[in-house]
PDB file of C-alpha atoms in Angstrom:
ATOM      1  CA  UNK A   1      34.716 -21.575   0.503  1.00  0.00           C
ATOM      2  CA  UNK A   2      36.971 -19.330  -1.482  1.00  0.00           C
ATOM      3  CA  UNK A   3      40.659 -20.627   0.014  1.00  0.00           C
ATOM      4  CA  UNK A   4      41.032 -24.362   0.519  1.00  0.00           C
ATOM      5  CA  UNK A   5      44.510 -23.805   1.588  1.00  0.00           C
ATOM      6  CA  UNK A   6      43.173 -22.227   4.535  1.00  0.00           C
ATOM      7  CA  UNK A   7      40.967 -24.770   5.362  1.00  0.00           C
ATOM      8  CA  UNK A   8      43.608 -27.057   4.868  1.00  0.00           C
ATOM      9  CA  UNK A   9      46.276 -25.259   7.297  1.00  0.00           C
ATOM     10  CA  UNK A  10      43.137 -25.296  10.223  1.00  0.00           C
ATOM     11  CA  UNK A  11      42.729 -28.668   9.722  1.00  0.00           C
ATOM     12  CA  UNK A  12      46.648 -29.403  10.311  1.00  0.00           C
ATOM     13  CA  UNK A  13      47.055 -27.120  13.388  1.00  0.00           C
ATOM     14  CA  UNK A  14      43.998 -29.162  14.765  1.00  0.00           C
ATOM     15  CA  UNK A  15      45.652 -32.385  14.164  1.00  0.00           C
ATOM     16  CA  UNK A  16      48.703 -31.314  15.310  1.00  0.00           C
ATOM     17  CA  UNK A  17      47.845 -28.856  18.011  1.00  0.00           C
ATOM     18  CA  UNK A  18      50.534 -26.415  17.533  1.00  0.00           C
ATOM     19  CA  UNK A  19      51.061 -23.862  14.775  1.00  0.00           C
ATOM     20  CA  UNK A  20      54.808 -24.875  14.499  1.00  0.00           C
ATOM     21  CA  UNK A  21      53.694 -28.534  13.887  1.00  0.00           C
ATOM     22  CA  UNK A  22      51.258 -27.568  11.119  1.00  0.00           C
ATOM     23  CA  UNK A  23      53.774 -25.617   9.426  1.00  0.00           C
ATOM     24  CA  UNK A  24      56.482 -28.043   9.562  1.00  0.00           C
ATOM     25  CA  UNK A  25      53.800 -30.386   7.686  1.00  0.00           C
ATOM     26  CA  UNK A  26      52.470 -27.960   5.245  1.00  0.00           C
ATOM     27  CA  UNK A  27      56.115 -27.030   4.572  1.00  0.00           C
ATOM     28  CA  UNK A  28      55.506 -23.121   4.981  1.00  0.00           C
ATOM     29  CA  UNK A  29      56.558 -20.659   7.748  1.00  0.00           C
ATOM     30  CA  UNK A  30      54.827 -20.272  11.445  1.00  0.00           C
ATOM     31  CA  UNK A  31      53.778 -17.063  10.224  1.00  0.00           C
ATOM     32  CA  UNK A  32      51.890 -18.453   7.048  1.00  0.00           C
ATOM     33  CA  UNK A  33      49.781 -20.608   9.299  1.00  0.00           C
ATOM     34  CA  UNK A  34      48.887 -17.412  11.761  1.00  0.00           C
ATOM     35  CA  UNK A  35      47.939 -15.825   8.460  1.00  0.00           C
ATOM     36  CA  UNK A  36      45.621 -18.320   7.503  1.00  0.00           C
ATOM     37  CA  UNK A  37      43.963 -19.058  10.703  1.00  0.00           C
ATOM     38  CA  UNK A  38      43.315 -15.602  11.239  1.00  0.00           C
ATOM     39  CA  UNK A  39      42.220 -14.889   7.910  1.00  0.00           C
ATOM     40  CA  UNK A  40      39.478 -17.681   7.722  1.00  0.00           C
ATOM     41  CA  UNK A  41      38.462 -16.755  11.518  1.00  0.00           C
ATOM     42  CA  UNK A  42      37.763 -13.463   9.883  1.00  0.00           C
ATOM     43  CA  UNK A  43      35.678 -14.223   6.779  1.00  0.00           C
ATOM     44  CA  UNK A  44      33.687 -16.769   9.313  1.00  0.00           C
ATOM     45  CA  UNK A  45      33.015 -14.574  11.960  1.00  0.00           C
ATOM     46  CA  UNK A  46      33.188 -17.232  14.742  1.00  0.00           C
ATOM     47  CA  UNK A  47      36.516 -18.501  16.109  1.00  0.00           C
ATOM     48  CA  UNK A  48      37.788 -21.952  15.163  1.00  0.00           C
ATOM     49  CA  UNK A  49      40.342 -22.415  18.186  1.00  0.00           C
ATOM     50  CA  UNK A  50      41.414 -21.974  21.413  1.00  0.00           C
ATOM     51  CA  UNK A  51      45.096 -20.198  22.212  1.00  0.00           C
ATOM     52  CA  UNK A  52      46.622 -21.526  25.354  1.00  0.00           C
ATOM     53  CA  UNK A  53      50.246 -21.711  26.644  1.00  0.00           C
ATOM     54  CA  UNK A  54      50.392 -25.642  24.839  1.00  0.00           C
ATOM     55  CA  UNK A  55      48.779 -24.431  21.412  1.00  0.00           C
ATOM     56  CA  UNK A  56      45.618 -24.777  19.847  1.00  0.00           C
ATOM     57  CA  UNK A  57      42.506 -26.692  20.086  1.00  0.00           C
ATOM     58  CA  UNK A  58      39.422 -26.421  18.409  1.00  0.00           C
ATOM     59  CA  UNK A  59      36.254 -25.109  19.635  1.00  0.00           C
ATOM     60  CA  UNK A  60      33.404 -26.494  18.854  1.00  0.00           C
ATOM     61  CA  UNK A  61      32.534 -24.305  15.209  1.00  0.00           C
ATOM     62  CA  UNK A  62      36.222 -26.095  14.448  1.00  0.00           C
ATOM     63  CA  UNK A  63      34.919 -29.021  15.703  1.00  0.00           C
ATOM     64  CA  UNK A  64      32.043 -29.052  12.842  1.00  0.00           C
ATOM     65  CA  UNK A  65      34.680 -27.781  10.415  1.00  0.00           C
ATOM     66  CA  UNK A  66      37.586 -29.761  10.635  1.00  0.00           C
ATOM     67  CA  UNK A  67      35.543 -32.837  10.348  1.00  0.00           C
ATOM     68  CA  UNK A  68      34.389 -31.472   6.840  1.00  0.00           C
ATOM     69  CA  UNK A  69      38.053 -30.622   6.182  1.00  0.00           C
ATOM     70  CA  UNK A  70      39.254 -34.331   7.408  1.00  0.00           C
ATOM     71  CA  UNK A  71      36.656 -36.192   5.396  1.00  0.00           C
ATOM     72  CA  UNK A  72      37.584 -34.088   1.889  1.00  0.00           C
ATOM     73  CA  UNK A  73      40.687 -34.682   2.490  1.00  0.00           C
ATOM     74  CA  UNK A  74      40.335 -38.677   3.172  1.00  0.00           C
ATOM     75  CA  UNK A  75      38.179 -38.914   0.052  1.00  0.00           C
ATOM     76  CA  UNK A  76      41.011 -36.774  -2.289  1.00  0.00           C
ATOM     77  CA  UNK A  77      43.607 -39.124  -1.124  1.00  0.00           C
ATOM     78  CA  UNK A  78      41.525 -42.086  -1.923  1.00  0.00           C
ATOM     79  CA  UNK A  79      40.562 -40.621  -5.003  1.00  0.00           C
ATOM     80  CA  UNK A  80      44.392 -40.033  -5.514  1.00  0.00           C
ATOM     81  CA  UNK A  81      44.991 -44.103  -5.074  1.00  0.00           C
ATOM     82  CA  UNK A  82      42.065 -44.904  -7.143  1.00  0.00           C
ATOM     83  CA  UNK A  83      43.807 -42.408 -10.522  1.00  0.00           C
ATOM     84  CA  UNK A  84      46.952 -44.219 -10.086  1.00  0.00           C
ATOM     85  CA  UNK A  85      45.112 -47.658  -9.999  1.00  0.00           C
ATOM     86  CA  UNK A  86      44.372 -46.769 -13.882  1.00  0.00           C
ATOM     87  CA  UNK A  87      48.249 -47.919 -14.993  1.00  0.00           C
ATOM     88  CA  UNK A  88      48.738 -50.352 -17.788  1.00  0.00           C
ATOM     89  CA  UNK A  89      51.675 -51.567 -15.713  1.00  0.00           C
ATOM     90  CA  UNK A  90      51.334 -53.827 -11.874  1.00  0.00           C
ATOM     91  CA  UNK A  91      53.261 -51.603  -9.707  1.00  0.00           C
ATOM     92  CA  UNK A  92      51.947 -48.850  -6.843  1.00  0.00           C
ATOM     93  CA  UNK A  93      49.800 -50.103  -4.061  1.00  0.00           C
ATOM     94  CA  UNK A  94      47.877 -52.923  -4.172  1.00  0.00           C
ATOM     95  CA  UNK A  95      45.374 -52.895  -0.953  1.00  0.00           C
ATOM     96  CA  UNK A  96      43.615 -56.343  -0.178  1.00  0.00           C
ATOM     97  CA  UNK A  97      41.610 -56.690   2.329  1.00  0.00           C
ATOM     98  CA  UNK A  98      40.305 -60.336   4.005  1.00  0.00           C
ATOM     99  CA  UNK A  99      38.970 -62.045   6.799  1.00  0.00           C
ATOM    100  CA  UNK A 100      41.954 -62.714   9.020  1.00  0.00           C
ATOM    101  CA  UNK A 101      41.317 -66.783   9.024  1.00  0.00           C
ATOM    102  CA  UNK A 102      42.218 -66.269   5.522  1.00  0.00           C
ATOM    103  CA  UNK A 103      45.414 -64.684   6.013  1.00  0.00           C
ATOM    104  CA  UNK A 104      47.517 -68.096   6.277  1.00  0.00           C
ATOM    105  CA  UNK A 105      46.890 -68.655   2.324  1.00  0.00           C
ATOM    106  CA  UNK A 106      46.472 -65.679   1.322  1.00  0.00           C
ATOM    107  CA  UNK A 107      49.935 -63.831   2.592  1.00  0.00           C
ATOM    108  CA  UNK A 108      51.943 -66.598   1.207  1.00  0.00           C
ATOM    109  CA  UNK A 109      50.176 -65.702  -2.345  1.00  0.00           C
ATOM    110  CA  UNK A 110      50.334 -62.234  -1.963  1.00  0.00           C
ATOM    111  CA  UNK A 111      54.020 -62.611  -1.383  1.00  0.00           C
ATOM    112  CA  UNK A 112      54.412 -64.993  -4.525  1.00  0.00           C
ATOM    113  CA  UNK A 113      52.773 -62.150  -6.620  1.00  0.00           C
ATOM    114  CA  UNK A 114      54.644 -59.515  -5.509  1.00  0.00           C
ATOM    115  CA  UNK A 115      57.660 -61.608  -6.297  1.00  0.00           C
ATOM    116  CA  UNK A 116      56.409 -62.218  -9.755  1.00  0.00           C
ATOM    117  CA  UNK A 117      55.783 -58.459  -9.976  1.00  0.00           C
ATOM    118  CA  UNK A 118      58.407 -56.426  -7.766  1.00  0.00           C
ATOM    119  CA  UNK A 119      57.128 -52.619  -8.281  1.00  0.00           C
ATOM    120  CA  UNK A 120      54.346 -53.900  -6.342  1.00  0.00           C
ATOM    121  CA  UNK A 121      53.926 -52.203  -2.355  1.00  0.00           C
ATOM    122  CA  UNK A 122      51.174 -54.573  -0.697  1.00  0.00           C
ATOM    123  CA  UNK A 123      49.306 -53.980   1.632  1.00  0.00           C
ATOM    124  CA  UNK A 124      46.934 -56.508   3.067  1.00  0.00           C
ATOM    125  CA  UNK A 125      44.474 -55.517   5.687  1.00  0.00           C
ATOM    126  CA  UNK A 126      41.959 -57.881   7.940  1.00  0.00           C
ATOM    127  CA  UNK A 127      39.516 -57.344  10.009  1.00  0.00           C
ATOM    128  CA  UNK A 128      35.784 -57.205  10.349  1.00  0.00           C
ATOM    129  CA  UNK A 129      35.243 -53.734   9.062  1.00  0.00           C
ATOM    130  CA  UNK A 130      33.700 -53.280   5.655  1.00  0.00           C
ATOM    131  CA  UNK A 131      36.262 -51.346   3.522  1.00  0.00           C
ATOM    132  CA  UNK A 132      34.987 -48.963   1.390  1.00  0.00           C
ATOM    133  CA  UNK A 133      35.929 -49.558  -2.195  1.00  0.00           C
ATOM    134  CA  UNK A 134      34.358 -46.432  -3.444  1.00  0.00           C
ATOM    135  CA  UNK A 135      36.652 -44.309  -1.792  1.00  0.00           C
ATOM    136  CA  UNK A 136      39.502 -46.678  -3.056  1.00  0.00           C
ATOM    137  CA  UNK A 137      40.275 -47.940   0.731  1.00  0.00           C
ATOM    138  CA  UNK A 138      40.752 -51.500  -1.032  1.00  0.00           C
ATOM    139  CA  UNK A 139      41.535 -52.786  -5.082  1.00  0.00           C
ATOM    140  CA  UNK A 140      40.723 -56.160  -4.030  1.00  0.00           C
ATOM    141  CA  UNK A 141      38.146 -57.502  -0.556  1.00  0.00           C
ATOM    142  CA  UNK A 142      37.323 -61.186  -0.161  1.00  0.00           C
ATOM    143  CA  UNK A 143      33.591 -61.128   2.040  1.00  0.00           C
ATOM    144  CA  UNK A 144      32.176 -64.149   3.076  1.00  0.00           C
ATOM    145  CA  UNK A 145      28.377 -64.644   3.468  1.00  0.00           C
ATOM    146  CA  UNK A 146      25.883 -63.374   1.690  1.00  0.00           C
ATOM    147  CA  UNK A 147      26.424 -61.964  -1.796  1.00  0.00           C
ATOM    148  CA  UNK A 148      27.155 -57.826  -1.220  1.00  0.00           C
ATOM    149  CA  UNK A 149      25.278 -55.772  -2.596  1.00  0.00           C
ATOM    150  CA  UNK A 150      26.706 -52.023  -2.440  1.00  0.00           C
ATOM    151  CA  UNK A 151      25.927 -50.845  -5.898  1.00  0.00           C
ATOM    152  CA  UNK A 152      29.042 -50.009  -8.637  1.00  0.00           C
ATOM    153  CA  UNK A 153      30.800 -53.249  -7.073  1.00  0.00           C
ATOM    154  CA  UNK A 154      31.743 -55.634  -9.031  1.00  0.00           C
ATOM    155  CA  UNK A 155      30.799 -59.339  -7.293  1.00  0.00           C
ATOM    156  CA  UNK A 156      32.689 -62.623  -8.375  1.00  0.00           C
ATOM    157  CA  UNK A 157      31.712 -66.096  -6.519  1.00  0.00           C
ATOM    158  CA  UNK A 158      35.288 -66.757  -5.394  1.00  0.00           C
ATOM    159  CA  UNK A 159      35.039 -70.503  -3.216  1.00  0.00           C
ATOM    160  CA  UNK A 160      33.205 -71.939  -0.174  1.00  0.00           C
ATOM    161  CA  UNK A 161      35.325 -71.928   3.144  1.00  0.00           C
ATOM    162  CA  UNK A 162      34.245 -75.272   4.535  1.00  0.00           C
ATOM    163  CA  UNK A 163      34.541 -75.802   8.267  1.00  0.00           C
ATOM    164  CA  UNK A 164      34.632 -78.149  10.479  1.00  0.00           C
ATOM    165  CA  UNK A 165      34.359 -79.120  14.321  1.00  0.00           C
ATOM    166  CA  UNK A 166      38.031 -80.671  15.601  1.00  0.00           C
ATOM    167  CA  UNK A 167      39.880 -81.222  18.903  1.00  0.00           C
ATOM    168  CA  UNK A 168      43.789 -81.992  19.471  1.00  0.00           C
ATOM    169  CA  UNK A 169      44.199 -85.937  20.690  1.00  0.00           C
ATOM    170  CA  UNK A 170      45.173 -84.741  24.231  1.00  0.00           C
ATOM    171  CA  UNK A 171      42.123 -83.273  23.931  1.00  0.00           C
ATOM    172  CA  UNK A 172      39.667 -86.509  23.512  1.00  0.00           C
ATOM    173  CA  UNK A 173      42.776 -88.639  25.706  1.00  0.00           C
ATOM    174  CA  UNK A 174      41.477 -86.157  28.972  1.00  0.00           C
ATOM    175  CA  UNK A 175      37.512 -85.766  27.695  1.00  0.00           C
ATOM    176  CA  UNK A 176      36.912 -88.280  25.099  1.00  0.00           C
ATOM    177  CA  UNK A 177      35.043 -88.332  22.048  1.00  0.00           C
ATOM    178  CA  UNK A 178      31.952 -86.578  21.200  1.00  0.00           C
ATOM    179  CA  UNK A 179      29.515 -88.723  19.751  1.00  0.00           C
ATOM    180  CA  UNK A 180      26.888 -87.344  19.499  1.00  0.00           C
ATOM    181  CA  UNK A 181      25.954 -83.078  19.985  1.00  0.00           C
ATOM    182  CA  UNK A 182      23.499 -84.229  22.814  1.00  0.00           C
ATOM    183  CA  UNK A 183      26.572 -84.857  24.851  1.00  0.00           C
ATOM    184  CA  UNK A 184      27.880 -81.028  24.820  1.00  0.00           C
ATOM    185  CA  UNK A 185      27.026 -80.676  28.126  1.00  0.00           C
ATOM    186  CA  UNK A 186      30.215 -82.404  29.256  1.00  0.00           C
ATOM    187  CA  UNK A 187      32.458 -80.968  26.876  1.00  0.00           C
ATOM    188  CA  UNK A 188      34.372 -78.213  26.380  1.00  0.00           C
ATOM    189  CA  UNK A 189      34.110 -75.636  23.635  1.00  0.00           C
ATOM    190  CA  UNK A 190      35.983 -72.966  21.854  1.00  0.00           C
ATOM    191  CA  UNK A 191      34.244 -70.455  20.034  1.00  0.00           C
ATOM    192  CA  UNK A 192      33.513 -66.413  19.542  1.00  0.00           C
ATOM    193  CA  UNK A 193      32.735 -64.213  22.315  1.00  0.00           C
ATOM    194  CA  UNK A 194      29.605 -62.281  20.875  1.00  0.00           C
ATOM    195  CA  UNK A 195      26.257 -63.867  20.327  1.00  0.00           C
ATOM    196  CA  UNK A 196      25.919 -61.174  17.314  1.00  0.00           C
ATOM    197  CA  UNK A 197      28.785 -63.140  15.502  1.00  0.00           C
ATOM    198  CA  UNK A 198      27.605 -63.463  11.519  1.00  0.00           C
ATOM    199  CA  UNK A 199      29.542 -66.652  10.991  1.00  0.00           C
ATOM    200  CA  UNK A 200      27.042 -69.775   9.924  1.00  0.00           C
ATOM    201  CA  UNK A 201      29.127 -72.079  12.146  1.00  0.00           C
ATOM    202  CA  UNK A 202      29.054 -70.225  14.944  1.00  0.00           C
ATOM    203  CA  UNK A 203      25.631 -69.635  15.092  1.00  0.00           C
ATOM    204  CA  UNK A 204      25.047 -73.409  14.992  1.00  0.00           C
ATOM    205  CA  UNK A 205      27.966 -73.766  17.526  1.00  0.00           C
ATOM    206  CA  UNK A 206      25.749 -71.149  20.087  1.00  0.00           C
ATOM    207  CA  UNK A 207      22.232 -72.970  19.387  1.00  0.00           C
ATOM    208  CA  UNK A 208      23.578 -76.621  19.747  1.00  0.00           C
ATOM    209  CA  UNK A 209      26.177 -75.987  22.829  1.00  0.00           C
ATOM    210  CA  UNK A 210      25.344 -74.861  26.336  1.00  0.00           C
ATOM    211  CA  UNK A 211      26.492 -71.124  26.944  1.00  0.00           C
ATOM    212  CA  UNK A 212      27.984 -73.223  30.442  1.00  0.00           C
ATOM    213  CA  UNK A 213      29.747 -75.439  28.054  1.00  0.00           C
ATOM    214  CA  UNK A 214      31.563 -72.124  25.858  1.00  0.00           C
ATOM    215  CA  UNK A 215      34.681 -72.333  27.864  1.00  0.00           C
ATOM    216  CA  UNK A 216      37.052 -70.443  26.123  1.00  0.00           C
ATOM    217  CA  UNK A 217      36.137 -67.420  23.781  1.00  0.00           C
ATOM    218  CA  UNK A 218      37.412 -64.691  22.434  1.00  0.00           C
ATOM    219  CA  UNK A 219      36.316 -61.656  19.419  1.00  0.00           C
ATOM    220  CA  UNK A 220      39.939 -62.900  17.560  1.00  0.00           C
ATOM    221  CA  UNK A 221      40.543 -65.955  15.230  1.00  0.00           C
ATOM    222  CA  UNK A 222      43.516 -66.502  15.634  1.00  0.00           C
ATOM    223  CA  UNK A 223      43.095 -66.077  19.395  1.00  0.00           C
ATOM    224  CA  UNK A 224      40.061 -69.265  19.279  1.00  0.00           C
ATOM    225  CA  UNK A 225      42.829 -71.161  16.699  1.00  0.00           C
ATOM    226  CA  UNK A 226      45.513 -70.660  19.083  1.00  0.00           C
ATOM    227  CA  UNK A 227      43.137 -72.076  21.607  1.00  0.00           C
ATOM    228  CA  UNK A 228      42.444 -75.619  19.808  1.00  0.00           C
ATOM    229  CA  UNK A 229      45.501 -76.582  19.061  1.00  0.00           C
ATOM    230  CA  UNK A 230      46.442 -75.956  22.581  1.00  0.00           C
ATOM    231  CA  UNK A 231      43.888 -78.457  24.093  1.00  0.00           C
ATOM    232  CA  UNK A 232      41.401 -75.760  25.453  1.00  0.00           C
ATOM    233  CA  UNK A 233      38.224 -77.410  23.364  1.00  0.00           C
ATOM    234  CA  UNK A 234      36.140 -78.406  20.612  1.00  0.00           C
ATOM    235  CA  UNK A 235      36.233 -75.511  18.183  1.00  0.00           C
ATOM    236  CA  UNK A 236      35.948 -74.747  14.044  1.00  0.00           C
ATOM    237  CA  UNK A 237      38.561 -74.366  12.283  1.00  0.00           C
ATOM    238  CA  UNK A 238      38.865 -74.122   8.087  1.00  0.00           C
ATOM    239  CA  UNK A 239      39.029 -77.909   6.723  1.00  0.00           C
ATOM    240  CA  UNK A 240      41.767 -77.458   4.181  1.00  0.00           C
ATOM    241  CA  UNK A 241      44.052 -76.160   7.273  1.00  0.00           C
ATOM    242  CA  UNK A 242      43.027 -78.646   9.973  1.00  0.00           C
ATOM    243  CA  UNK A 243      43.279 -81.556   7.809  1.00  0.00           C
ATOM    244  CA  UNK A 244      47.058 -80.606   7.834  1.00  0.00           C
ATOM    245  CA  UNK A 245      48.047 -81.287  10.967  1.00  0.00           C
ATOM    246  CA  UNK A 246      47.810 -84.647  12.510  1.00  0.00           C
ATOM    247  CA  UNK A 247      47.236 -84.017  15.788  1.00  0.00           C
ATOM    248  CA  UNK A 248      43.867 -82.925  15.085  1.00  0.00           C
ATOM    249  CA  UNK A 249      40.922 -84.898  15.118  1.00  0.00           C
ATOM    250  CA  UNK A 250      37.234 -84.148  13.194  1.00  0.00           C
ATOM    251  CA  UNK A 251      34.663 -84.036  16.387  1.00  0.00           C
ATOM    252  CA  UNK A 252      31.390 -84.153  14.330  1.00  0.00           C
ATOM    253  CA  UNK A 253      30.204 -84.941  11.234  1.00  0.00           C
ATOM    254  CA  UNK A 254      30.430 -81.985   9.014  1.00  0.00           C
ATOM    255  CA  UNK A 255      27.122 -80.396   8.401  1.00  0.00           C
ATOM    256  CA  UNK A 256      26.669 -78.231   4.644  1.00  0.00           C
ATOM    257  CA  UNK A 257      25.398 -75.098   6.569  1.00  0.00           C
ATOM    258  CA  UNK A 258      28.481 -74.843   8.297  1.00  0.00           C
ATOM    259  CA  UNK A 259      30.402 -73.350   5.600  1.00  0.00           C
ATOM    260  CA  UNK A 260      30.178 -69.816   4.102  1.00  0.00           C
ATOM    261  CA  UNK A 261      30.453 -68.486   0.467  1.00  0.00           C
ATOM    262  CA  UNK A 262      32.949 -66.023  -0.090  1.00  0.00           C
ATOM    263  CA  UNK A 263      33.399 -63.059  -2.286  1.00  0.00           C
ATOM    264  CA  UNK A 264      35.848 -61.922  -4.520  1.00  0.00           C
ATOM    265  CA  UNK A 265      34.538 -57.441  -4.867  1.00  0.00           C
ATOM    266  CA  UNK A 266      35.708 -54.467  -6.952  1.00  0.00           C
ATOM    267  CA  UNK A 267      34.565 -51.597  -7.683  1.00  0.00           C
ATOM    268  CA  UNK A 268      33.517 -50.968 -11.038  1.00  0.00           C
ATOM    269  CA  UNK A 269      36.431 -48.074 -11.886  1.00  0.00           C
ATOM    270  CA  UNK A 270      38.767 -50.259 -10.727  1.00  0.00           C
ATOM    271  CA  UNK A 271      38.123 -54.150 -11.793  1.00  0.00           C
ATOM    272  CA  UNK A 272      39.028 -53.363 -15.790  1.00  0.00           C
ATOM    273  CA  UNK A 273      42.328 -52.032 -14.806  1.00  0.00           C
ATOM    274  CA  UNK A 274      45.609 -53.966 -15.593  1.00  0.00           C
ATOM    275  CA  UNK A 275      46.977 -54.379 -12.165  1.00  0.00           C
ATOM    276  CA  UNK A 276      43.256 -55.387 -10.481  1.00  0.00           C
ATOM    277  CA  UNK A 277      42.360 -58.182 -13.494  1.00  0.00           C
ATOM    278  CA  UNK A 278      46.181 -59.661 -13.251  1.00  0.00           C
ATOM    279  CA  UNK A 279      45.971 -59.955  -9.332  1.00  0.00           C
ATOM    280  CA  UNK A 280      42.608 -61.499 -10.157  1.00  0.00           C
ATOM    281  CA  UNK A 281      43.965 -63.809 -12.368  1.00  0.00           C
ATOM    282  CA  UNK A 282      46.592 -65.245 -10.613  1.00  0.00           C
ATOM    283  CA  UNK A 283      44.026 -65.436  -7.535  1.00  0.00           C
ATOM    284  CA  UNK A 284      41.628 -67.640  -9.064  1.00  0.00           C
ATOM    285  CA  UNK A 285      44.320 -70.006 -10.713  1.00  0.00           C
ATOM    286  CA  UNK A 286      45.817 -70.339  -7.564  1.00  0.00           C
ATOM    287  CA  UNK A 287      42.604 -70.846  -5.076  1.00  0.00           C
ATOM    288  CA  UNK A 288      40.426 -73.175  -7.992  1.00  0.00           C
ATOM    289  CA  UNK A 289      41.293 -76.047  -4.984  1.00  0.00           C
ATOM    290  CA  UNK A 290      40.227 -74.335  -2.167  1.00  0.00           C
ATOM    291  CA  UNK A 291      36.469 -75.715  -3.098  1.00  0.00           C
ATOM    292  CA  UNK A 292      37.338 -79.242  -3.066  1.00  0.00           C
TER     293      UNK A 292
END
């Protein structure tokens, strides 16, 4: 295609739907936008949109173009973040990305190293979705299980989040104790709502319990935390947090395949850079007890 910036207007009056929205974005006048459209209709030979009283939308030869137009221009702001990741200096964006059970030890460090280092914009996102470090969605992901594989990653053992089974005192005061996993039956559990979930612990927790005996579930962590320490069942939470509060009590006797490995992954353009290999730094020093 000979004009991006045509491509590039289309792809703004699509997300916008008018042409006086995509020229307030692109910074240019209504009549600039017109220009374009018409122009790249032209050398095409198909139309891209639909005029109607409300504005544009995009037929279904936009359809396959914009998405072209959307994904280039994902990939050149990513790039962008990537070039700027290059600095001798720890300032910009720095994107981490976790499992949300870690979030109660990791935000408080984040914090800490943004204090040491206040040029620093953080941004910290969890979740189950794999964030692409090739396209520079992430300088920094923490993945638990099995050692990842994408190639031009960089993969660091980081610490194994041990887990274990606990219940609040009101808990075993109104059900008792569970002695033994035979008993399930007539308890009640906490744990994740899909059978797919990857977690080691609740894997076990769906082969050893009675689907009857899964009282309260949910697809969110902090939802099935929340839960616990409310009295609503036997559940897994992380040891190093439990063991913090004393109104919970260990259930079971803590079995090794319980816990999961976890990750520390960069991609290889990124991991030599000053701001990546400090954060990394101060990461491990912080987390070498996490293990224990």
């Amino acid at each position: 295609m000979d004009n991006w910036d045509e491509i590039k207007t289309a792809y703004q009056v699509a997300r916008m739907g008018t042409v006086s929205g995509a020229a307030e974005v692109l910074g240019v006048h209504h009549a600039t936008v017109i220009r374009h459209i018409d122009a790249l209709e032209g050398r095409l030979g198909v139309k891209l949109f639909q005029r109607h009283a409300r504005g544009y939308t995009a037929t279904e030869a936009g359809e396959d173009l914009l998405r072209v137009a959307q994904a280039t221009d994902d990939q050149f702001s990513q790039l962008v973040g990537r070039i700027k990741g290059h600095g001798t200096d720890v300032s910009g964006d720095l994107v981490v990305t976790s499992l949300v059970s870690l979030a109660p030890r990791l935000a408080p460090l984040l914090a800490e190293f943004q204090h040491d280092h206040p040029g620093l914009i953080v941004r910290y996102l969890t979740g189950e979705r794999l964030f692409r470090l090739e396209y520079g969605e992430a300088h920094v992901a923490i993945r638990a299980g099995a050692a990842p594989e994408q190639p031009d990653n960089v993969v660091q053992p980081f610490f194994h989040e041990r887990m274990g089974l606990y219940a609040t005192k009101d808990y075993i005061k109104t059900h008792g104790a569970l002695d033994d996993i035979s008993e399930a039956s007539g308890h009640r559990f906490v744990g994740h709502d899909s059978d797919s979930s990857r977690a080691p612990f609740e894997r076990w927790l769906r082969a050893n319990v009675p689907l009857t005996s899964l009282t309260f579930r949910s697809t969110d962590v902090r939802a099935l935390t929340a839960a616990i320490l409310a009295g609503a069942g036997i559940g897994f939470l992380p040891v190093m947090e439990a063991q913090t509060n004393p109104d919970l009590v260990e259930m079971y006797e803590r079995q090794k395949d319980w816990s999961a490995p976890l990750w520390l992954v960069t991609h290889v353009d990124l991991h030599r850079t000053t701001k990546v290999q400090t954060f990394l730094a101060f990461l491990k020093s912080h987390a070498k007890d996490w293990d224990a």
